């Protein structure tokens, strides 16, 4: 009972409920006219709750809408506390229990009257939707007879469970411990028999949807695609189209009879035997059932007649290696060509062999159907067919068969390098032998002026000029032209020779045709190319020496060899890697001091030379001097007395060497590029010391900024350090050359001190406190600290003569006294003569001096004259 509230809430709620019910009824009962004008019921719809509002009246919970035919119905309502599906529509059943007797969580849990339960809702038999799935219902909430497409479980139905199941519902319903289900894809069915406990029992499908066929296996039905109706089944179009089983011996078939097999099961009866070769089906038989005029094809698993394989007259036949041949003939007959038939007489150009089989004569081969002998291709000696690729034998010596033993192929000319497949001849070859495997033939003789070359297992025919790189041509070896290895000493080569060249005709002997240029197996080549010796000990002592060379080969080199020996050397010796000449071939030359060359020597007092007229050792008491590439012999005193030279000691040897710097007058013995004194001529006459007392000669302008040029005619001009305590300015780090008339430089930057410049231009580096009353300190780490004049035009107070340091960095000094003619006003010095020019001021000054002079003269006269009086 709703009692009226003062704010009218109860009244508005009642109106909303009536509106909801009216809307639901309208959705269910609304009628529309069809295109024919007949009044029909509209299909029901199912609307789900929106996100965020699950408790909406008259709407289905998320994902709980299903289809029944063209209708969409709800299986669980969103407003779970008060609503449940009635005839597929969410309805407030708080007080309405005539159809849905009990409910819970938005579902009906028990149906009443002539309604029945289906998928969480109660459906009335009298409702149009309930009538589409249920044929009859009792008064206890149970459907007792189903409409087509549905079935009623055979037992245990009650008002609290679904009493009807769709033929395609694979979930079904469980009643007590028995489960009943439909068949996937099934549209009509017969209900199942009573199920066993805990074992689902499926309906028997009688029709499938989506073009699928009903397939029955061991009394169990399923819906399959037509393409999947195979492996012992076939598409049965007799009556309702379905997937029916073949006879038990068939793997595939076109009908249910035993003679309608198209392939057989892998059992003892696995061979398909057809009554006629043109039949599309046959019977499955065992091997014993395939005899007399038939043969078994193991690959195809068939039993076929001998005649179907193209044989004629066979009593029995067999298929082997893909070919069907006769195995026996009738009496008085013999086997035809290739045993493909049984004949009374062999064909033309054939004869009977010892095995009673007809064989074609040489040069002929059986025709494709083995009924006649046809002539072989002109290139074949014998063949298996008429084509050029069907040869079985070739003309020996000049041709070979391009196929492995027992196979057919082309007859290839010995000179045909194109060949057939991988079987090839050799260009320019006249005679050859067949290779053991596919590849190039082995040539035994070449055509014309070509030479037969054998390199390992490979043969080729080459011209004389191509017979090199370890080979040489010989025009007559067993009457043939051959390109032979250099090591073939039996036919004009040299034993153990790896590379060679032909000797001129006049130099050849009956046994040697070549000169060797490289030996094999690390042996040593004689210097004249006449042979190879086993090791270095085989080289001629005194006139040859051994040389190891992994690239060009080991050799015995003559002492005078232009490349590896010593030119013009006659005799020599070699220790380790050092070659030393002991005598030269020319009287005008002799070995140098190290024995590495034969050179001419014409330098006075020279004991030995290196290269032509380049002295390497002088007579006793003299040393070698080298000046501008020219050598001479001088005394030590002559060396040190020459400008730009010094005596260099190297072990026990002394030489006179030029300084490394052309500007040096004298230089250090060690590191001769460092001067100790510079020449007085040229631009670079100042010594800039770099280490100790030595350095580099530079121009005067190159001394700075840390040094200044100082002339010294005795010790030599030098770059003197700005801070030199004798000639420079103490604590000065950068300076310029002394001004005219000055002996010391002008400092431009001090080290940690303050640069002070006197009125006469003299500079000093002082402490900050020494910037006295006429100057003030300015600190600058980059340009250097300075004592600036109080009257400095930039940083000071113009015309100021006394001042105090600025109160802050970068500020102006505090002026305390101005210069003559100026007075201090507001920290600045202003002129006292206002508009007087400097000329006027000078005139006044001169006049004052004259007046003062006259006055002094007068007084002197006065006192002197008056005193005498």
CSV table of C-alpha atoms in Angstrom, one decimal, residues 435-792:
chain,number,residue,atom,x,y,z
A,435,UNK,CA,84.4,-39.0,-67.3
A,436,UNK,CA,83.3,-41.3,-64.4
A,437,UNK,CA,80.8,-38.8,-63.2
A,438,UNK,CA,79.1,-35.8,-64.8
A,439,UNK,CA,81.7,-33.2,-65.8
A,440,UNK,CA,84.3,-32.6,-68.5
A,441,UNK,CA,85.8,-35.4,-70.5
A,442,UNK,CA,89.5,-36.4,-70.2
A,443,UNK,CA,91.1,-35.3,-73.5
A,444,UNK,CA,93.9,-37.6,-74.9
A,445,UNK,CA,94.8,-35.7,-78.1
A,446,UNK,CA,94.2,-32.1,-79.3
A,447,UNK,CA,93.4,-30.8,-82.8
A,448,UNK,CA,95.8,-28.9,-85.1
A,449,UNK,CA,98.5,-26.7,-83.4
A,450,UNK,CA,97.1,-27.0,-79.9
A,451,UNK,CA,99.0,-28.6,-77.0
A,452,UNK,CA,97.4,-31.1,-74.6
A,453,UNK,CA,97.7,-29.8,-71.0
A,454,UNK,CA,97.0,-32.0,-68.0
A,455,UNK,CA,96.7,-30.0,-64.7
A,456,UNK,CA,95.8,-32.4,-61.9
A,457,UNK,CA,92.7,-34.3,-63.2
A,458,UNK,CA,91.7,-31.5,-65.6
A,459,UNK,CA,92.7,-31.6,-69.3
A,460,UNK,CA,92.7,-28.7,-71.8
A,461,UNK,CA,94.0,-27.8,-75.3
A,462,UNK,CA,96.0,-24.6,-75.4
A,463,UNK,CA,98.2,-22.6,-77.8
A,464,UNK,CA,102.0,-22.6,-77.4
A,465,UNK,CA,101.9,-19.0,-76.0
A,466,UNK,CA,99.3,-20.1,-73.4
A,467,UNK,CA,101.5,-22.9,-72.2
A,468,UNK,CA,103.3,-21.1,-69.2
A,469,UNK,CA,103.0,-20.6,-65.5
A,470,UNK,CA,104.7,-23.8,-64.6
A,471,UNK,CA,104.3,-25.5,-68.0
A,472,UNK,CA,106.3,-25.5,-71.3
A,473,UNK,CA,105.3,-26.8,-74.9
A,474,UNK,CA,106.9,-29.9,-76.4
A,475,UNK,CA,106.1,-30.6,-80.1
A,476,UNK,CA,106.8,-34.3,-79.9
A,477,UNK,CA,105.9,-36.5,-77.0
A,478,UNK,CA,104.9,-39.9,-78.3
A,479,UNK,CA,104.1,-38.2,-81.5
A,480,UNK,CA,101.7,-35.7,-79.9
A,481,UNK,CA,102.0,-32.0,-79.0
A,482,UNK,CA,101.8,-31.6,-75.2
A,483,UNK,CA,102.0,-28.8,-72.6
A,484,UNK,CA,104.2,-30.3,-69.9
A,485,UNK,CA,105.0,-29.4,-66.3
A,486,UNK,CA,108.4,-27.7,-65.9
A,487,UNK,CA,109.4,-30.6,-63.6
A,488,UNK,CA,109.0,-33.2,-66.3
A,489,UNK,CA,112.8,-34.0,-66.7
A,490,UNK,CA,112.0,-37.0,-68.9
A,491,UNK,CA,110.7,-34.7,-71.7
A,492,UNK,CA,112.9,-31.7,-71.6
A,493,UNK,CA,112.0,-30.2,-68.2
A,494,UNK,CA,114.2,-29.8,-65.0
A,495,UNK,CA,113.6,-32.0,-61.9
A,496,UNK,CA,111.9,-30.2,-59.0
A,497,UNK,CA,111.3,-27.0,-61.2
A,498,UNK,CA,108.0,-25.2,-60.5
A,499,UNK,CA,108.2,-22.4,-63.1
A,500,UNK,CA,110.3,-22.2,-66.3
A,501,UNK,CA,110.8,-20.6,-69.7
A,502,UNK,CA,111.8,-22.1,-73.1
A,503,UNK,CA,115.5,-21.7,-73.9
A,504,UNK,CA,116.4,-20.2,-77.3
A,505,UNK,CA,116.6,-22.9,-80.0
A,506,UNK,CA,120.4,-22.6,-80.2
A,507,UNK,CA,120.7,-23.2,-76.4
A,508,UNK,CA,118.5,-26.3,-76.2
A,509,UNK,CA,120.0,-29.7,-75.8
A,510,UNK,CA,118.5,-33.1,-76.5
A,511,UNK,CA,117.5,-33.5,-72.8
A,512,UNK,CA,116.9,-29.9,-71.6
A,513,UNK,CA,114.6,-27.4,-73.3
A,514,UNK,CA,114.0,-24.9,-70.5
A,515,UNK,CA,115.7,-22.7,-68.0
A,516,UNK,CA,114.1,-22.8,-64.5
A,517,UNK,CA,112.9,-19.6,-62.8
A,518,UNK,CA,111.5,-21.1,-59.6
A,519,UNK,CA,111.9,-24.4,-57.8
A,520,UNK,CA,109.2,-26.4,-56.0
A,521,UNK,CA,109.2,-27.8,-52.4
A,522,UNK,CA,111.4,-25.1,-50.9
A,523,UNK,CA,114.4,-26.2,-53.0
A,524,UNK,CA,117.0,-23.6,-54.1
A,525,UNK,CA,117.3,-22.4,-57.8
A,526,UNK,CA,120.8,-22.2,-59.2
A,527,UNK,CA,121.7,-18.6,-60.2
A,528,UNK,CA,122.0,-19.6,-63.9
A,529,UNK,CA,118.6,-21.5,-63.8
A,530,UNK,CA,120.2,-24.8,-64.7
A,531,UNK,CA,118.8,-26.8,-61.8
A,532,UNK,CA,117.4,-27.0,-58.3
A,533,UNK,CA,119.5,-28.0,-55.2
A,534,UNK,CA,118.1,-29.5,-52.0
A,535,UNK,CA,119.1,-26.7,-49.6
A,536,UNK,CA,121.3,-23.7,-49.1
A,537,UNK,CA,124.5,-25.8,-48.8
A,538,UNK,CA,124.1,-26.5,-52.5
A,539,UNK,CA,124.9,-22.9,-53.5
A,540,UNK,CA,128.5,-22.3,-54.8
A,541,UNK,CA,130.6,-21.0,-52.0
A,542,UNK,CA,132.3,-17.6,-52.7
A,543,UNK,CA,130.3,-16.8,-55.9
A,544,UNK,CA,126.7,-17.5,-54.7
A,545,UNK,CA,124.7,-17.0,-51.5
A,546,UNK,CA,121.3,-18.5,-50.5
A,547,UNK,CA,118.2,-16.4,-50.3
A,548,UNK,CA,114.9,-17.6,-48.8
A,549,UNK,CA,111.8,-16.2,-50.5
A,550,UNK,CA,108.4,-17.6,-49.9
A,551,UNK,CA,106.9,-15.7,-52.7
A,552,UNK,CA,109.4,-16.1,-55.6
A,553,UNK,CA,111.0,-19.2,-54.3
A,554,UNK,CA,114.4,-19.9,-52.6
A,555,UNK,CA,117.4,-19.1,-54.8
A,556,UNK,CA,121.2,-19.3,-55.1
A,557,UNK,CA,122.0,-15.6,-55.9
A,558,UNK,CA,125.2,-14.6,-57.6
A,559,UNK,CA,127.4,-12.1,-55.7
A,560,UNK,CA,127.0,-9.5,-58.5
A,561,UNK,CA,123.2,-10.0,-59.0
A,562,UNK,CA,121.7,-6.6,-59.8
A,563,UNK,CA,118.6,-7.1,-57.6
A,564,UNK,CA,119.7,-9.1,-54.6
A,565,UNK,CA,123.5,-9.1,-54.8
A,566,UNK,CA,126.1,-6.3,-55.0
A,567,UNK,CA,126.7,-4.7,-58.4
A,568,UNK,CA,130.1,-5.5,-59.8
A,569,UNK,CA,130.9,-7.9,-56.9
A,570,UNK,CA,132.9,-10.9,-57.9
A,571,UNK,CA,133.2,-12.8,-54.6
A,572,UNK,CA,131.2,-12.4,-51.4
A,573,UNK,CA,130.2,-13.9,-48.1
A,574,UNK,CA,126.9,-13.8,-46.1
A,575,UNK,CA,126.5,-14.1,-42.4
A,576,UNK,CA,122.9,-14.1,-41.1
A,577,UNK,CA,121.3,-11.4,-43.2
A,578,UNK,CA,124.4,-9.4,-43.9
A,579,UNK,CA,126.0,-9.7,-47.4
A,580,UNK,CA,129.6,-8.4,-47.7
A,581,UNK,CA,131.6,-8.1,-50.9
A,582,UNK,CA,135.3,-9.1,-50.7
A,583,UNK,CA,136.3,-8.4,-54.3
A,584,UNK,CA,134.9,-6.4,-57.3
A,585,UNK,CA,135.0,-7.5,-60.9
A,586,UNK,CA,136.4,-4.1,-62.1
A,587,UNK,CA,139.9,-2.9,-61.2
A,588,UNK,CA,138.7,0.7,-60.9
A,589,UNK,CA,136.3,-0.2,-58.1
A,590,UNK,CA,136.7,-1.7,-54.7
A,591,UNK,CA,134.3,-2.8,-51.9
A,592,UNK,CA,133.3,0.0,-49.5
A,593,UNK,CA,134.2,-0.1,-45.8
A,594,UNK,CA,131.1,-2.3,-45.0
A,595,UNK,CA,131.5,-4.4,-48.1
A,596,UNK,CA,128.0,-3.5,-49.3
A,597,UNK,CA,129.0,-1.9,-52.7
A,598,UNK,CA,131.8,-1.6,-55.2
A,599,UNK,CA,132.4,2.1,-55.6
A,600,UNK,CA,135.0,4.6,-57.2
A,601,UNK,CA,137.0,6.6,-54.6
A,602,UNK,CA,139.0,9.9,-55.6
A,603,UNK,CA,138.7,12.0,-52.4
A,604,UNK,CA,142.0,13.2,-50.8
A,605,UNK,CA,143.0,11.4,-47.6
A,606,UNK,CA,139.9,9.1,-47.9
A,607,UNK,CA,140.3,5.5,-46.9
A,608,UNK,CA,137.0,4.2,-48.1
A,609,UNK,CA,133.8,5.4,-49.9
A,610,UNK,CA,130.1,4.8,-49.8
A,611,UNK,CA,128.5,5.4,-53.2
A,612,UNK,CA,130.6,7.1,-55.8
A,613,UNK,CA,133.1,9.6,-54.3
A,614,UNK,CA,131.2,9.7,-51.0
A,615,UNK,CA,133.8,9.2,-48.3
A,616,UNK,CA,132.9,7.1,-45.2
A,617,UNK,CA,136.4,6.8,-43.6
A,618,UNK,CA,139.5,9.0,-43.7
A,619,UNK,CA,143.1,8.3,-43.1
A,620,UNK,CA,144.4,8.5,-39.6
A,621,UNK,CA,144.2,11.9,-37.8
A,622,UNK,CA,141.4,13.2,-40.0
A,623,UNK,CA,137.6,12.8,-39.9
A,624,UNK,CA,134.9,12.9,-42.6
A,625,UNK,CA,133.2,16.3,-43.1
A,626,UNK,CA,129.9,16.5,-45.0
A,627,UNK,CA,128.9,19.9,-46.3
A,628,UNK,CA,125.9,20.2,-48.7
A,629,UNK,CA,126.1,16.5,-49.6
A,630,UNK,CA,129.9,16.7,-50.4
A,631,UNK,CA,132.3,14.8,-48.3
A,632,UNK,CA,136.0,15.7,-47.5
A,633,UNK,CA,138.6,14.8,-44.9
A,634,UNK,CA,139.5,17.5,-42.2
A,635,UNK,CA,141.1,17.7,-38.8
A,636,UNK,CA,139.0,18.3,-35.6
A,637,UNK,CA,140.4,21.8,-35.3
A,638,UNK,CA,139.3,22.6,-38.9
A,639,UNK,CA,135.8,21.3,-38.1
A,640,UNK,CA,135.3,23.3,-34.9
A,641,UNK,CA,136.8,26.4,-36.5
A,642,UNK,CA,134.3,26.3,-39.3
A,643,UNK,CA,131.1,28.3,-38.6
A,644,UNK,CA,128.0,26.0,-38.5
A,645,UNK,CA,129.8,22.7,-37.9
A,646,UNK,CA,130.6,20.5,-34.8
A,647,UNK,CA,132.4,17.2,-34.1
A,648,UNK,CA,130.0,14.3,-33.6
A,649,UNK,CA,131.2,11.2,-31.8
A,650,UNK,CA,129.5,7.9,-32.5
A,651,UNK,CA,131.2,5.1,-30.6
A,652,UNK,CA,134.8,5.1,-31.7
A,653,UNK,CA,134.0,7.1,-34.9
A,654,UNK,CA,134.1,10.9,-35.1
A,655,UNK,CA,132.6,12.9,-38.0
A,656,UNK,CA,132.3,16.6,-38.8
A,657,UNK,CA,128.6,17.4,-39.1
A,658,UNK,CA,126.7,20.5,-40.1
A,659,UNK,CA,124.4,22.0,-37.4
A,660,UNK,CA,120.8,21.1,-37.9
A,661,UNK,CA,119.8,24.8,-38.1
A,662,UNK,CA,121.4,26.9,-40.9
A,663,UNK,CA,121.3,30.0,-38.7
A,664,UNK,CA,123.6,28.4,-36.0
A,665,UNK,CA,127.2,29.7,-35.6
A,666,UNK,CA,127.8,27.0,-33.1
A,667,UNK,CA,125.6,24.1,-31.9
A,668,UNK,CA,125.4,21.5,-29.2
A,669,UNK,CA,127.0,18.1,-29.8
A,670,UNK,CA,123.9,16.4,-28.7
A,671,UNK,CA,120.8,17.6,-30.5
A,672,UNK,CA,122.7,19.4,-33.3
A,673,UNK,CA,119.5,21.3,-34.3
A,674,UNK,CA,119.8,23.4,-31.1
A,675,UNK,CA,122.1,26.4,-31.4
A,676,UNK,CA,124.4,27.8,-28.7
A,677,UNK,CA,125.3,30.9,-30.7
A,678,UNK,CA,123.6,32.4,-33.8
A,679,UNK,CA,125.3,33.8,-37.0
A,680,UNK,CA,125.6,37.5,-37.3
A,681,UNK,CA,124.3,37.5,-40.8
A,682,UNK,CA,120.8,37.0,-42.0
A,683,UNK,CA,117.5,37.8,-40.3
A,684,UNK,CA,117.5,35.2,-37.5
A,685,UNK,CA,120.5,36.4,-35.4
A,686,UNK,CA,119.1,36.2,-31.9
A,687,UNK,CA,119.3,33.0,-29.8
A,688,UNK,CA,116.1,32.2,-28.1
A,689,UNK,CA,117.1,29.8,-25.3
A,690,UNK,CA,114.8,26.8,-24.9
A,691,UNK,CA,116.8,24.4,-22.7
A,692,UNK,CA,120.0,25.1,-20.7
A,693,UNK,CA,122.1,27.4,-22.9
A,694,UNK,CA,120.8,26.2,-26.3
A,695,UNK,CA,117.8,27.1,-28.4
A,696,UNK,CA,116.6,28.4,-31.8
A,697,UNK,CA,117.8,31.4,-33.8
A,698,UNK,CA,115.0,33.9,-34.4
A,699,UNK,CA,114.3,37.5,-35.6
A,700,UNK,CA,114.4,40.3,-33.1
A,701,UNK,CA,110.6,40.6,-33.3
A,702,UNK,CA,110.2,36.9,-32.4
A,703,UNK,CA,111.8,37.3,-29.0
A,704,UNK,CA,108.6,38.7,-27.4
A,705,UNK,CA,106.5,38.9,-25.5
A,706,UNK,CA,108.3,37.2,-22.6
A,707,UNK,CA,111.8,38.3,-23.8
A,708,UNK,CA,113.5,41.2,-25.6
A,709,UNK,CA,116.4,41.3,-28.1
A,710,UNK,CA,119.9,42.2,-26.8
A,711,UNK,CA,122.9,42.6,-29.0
A,712,UNK,CA,126.2,41.1,-27.9
A,713,UNK,CA,129.1,41.0,-30.4
A,714,UNK,CA,131.2,38.8,-28.3
A,715,UNK,CA,128.9,36.1,-26.9
A,716,UNK,CA,126.3,36.5,-29.7
A,717,UNK,CA,122.9,38.2,-29.8
A,718,UNK,CA,120.3,36.8,-27.5
A,719,UNK,CA,116.6,37.0,-26.5
A,720,UNK,CA,116.8,38.0,-22.8
A,721,UNK,CA,114.0,37.3,-20.4
A,722,UNK,CA,111.9,40.3,-19.5
A,723,UNK,CA,112.4,39.4,-15.8
A,724,UNK,CA,116.2,39.0,-16.1
A,725,UNK,CA,117.6,40.5,-12.8
A,726,UNK,CA,120.6,41.8,-14.7
A,727,UNK,CA,119.5,43.1,-18.0
A,728,UNK,CA,115.7,43.0,-17.6
A,729,UNK,CA,113.1,44.2,-15.0
A,730,UNK,CA,112.5,42.1,-11.9
A,731,UNK,CA,109.1,40.4,-11.8
A,732,UNK,CA,108.4,41.5,-15.4
A,733,UNK,CA,106.6,38.8,-17.5
A,734,UNK,CA,106.1,40.7,-20.8
A,735,UNK,CA,108.0,43.6,-22.3
A,736,UNK,CA,109.2,45.4,-25.4
A,737,UNK,CA,112.7,46.2,-26.6
A,738,UNK,CA,114.6,49.1,-24.9
A,739,UNK,CA,113.7,52.5,-26.2
A,740,UNK,CA,116.4,54.6,-27.9
A,741,UNK,CA,119.0,55.6,-25.3
A,742,UNK,CA,117.7,53.0,-22.8
A,743,UNK,CA,119.5,49.8,-21.7
A,744,UNK,CA,116.5,48.0,-20.2
A,745,UNK,CA,113.3,47.0,-21.8
A,746,UNK,CA,109.9,48.6,-21.3
A,747,UNK,CA,107.8,46.2,-19.2
A,748,UNK,CA,104.2,45.8,-20.3
A,749,UNK,CA,103.0,43.2,-17.7
A,750,UNK,CA,104.2,42.1,-14.3
A,751,UNK,CA,104.0,38.8,-12.5
A,752,UNK,CA,101.9,39.3,-9.4
A,753,UNK,CA,103.2,42.9,-9.1
A,754,UNK,CA,101.9,46.2,-10.3
A,755,UNK,CA,103.4,47.9,-13.4
A,756,UNK,CA,104.5,51.4,-12.6
A,757,UNK,CA,105.7,53.8,-15.3
A,758,UNK,CA,107.9,56.8,-14.3
A,759,UNK,CA,107.4,60.2,-16.1
A,760,UNK,CA,110.6,59.5,-18.1
A,761,UNK,CA,109.1,56.2,-19.4
A,762,UNK,CA,111.1,53.9,-17.0
A,763,UNK,CA,109.0,50.9,-15.9
A,764,UNK,CA,109.2,48.9,-12.7
A,765,UNK,CA,107.2,46.1,-11.1
A,766,UNK,CA,106.2,47.2,-7.5
A,767,UNK,CA,103.9,46.0,-4.7
A,768,UNK,CA,100.4,47.4,-4.6
A,769,UNK,CA,101.3,49.7,-1.6
A,770,UNK,CA,104.0,51.4,-3.7
A,771,UNK,CA,101.3,52.9,-5.9
A,772,UNK,CA,101.9,56.2,-3.9
A,773,UNK,CA,99.9,59.5,-3.8
A,774,UNK,CA,100.6,60.4,-7.5
A,775,UNK,CA,99.2,57.1,-8.7
A,776,UNK,CA,96.6,54.4,-7.9
A,777,UNK,CA,96.5,50.6,-8.3
A,778,UNK,CA,94.3,48.8,-10.9
A,779,UNK,CA,94.0,45.0,-10.7
A,780,UNK,CA,93.4,43.0,-13.9
A,781,UNK,CA,94.3,39.4,-14.1
A,782,UNK,CA,94.1,39.4,-17.9
A,783,UNK,CA,96.1,42.5,-18.9
A,784,UNK,CA,98.1,42.7,-15.7
A,785,UNK,CA,98.1,44.9,-12.6
A,786,UNK,CA,99.1,48.5,-13.0
A,787,UNK,CA,99.9,51.7,-11.1
A,788,UNK,CA,98.0,54.3,-13.1
A,789,UNK,CA,98.7,58.1,-12.9
A,790,UNK,CA,96.1,60.0,-10.9
A,791,UNK,CA,95.5,62.1,-14.0
A,792,UNK,CA,95.1,59.1,-16.4
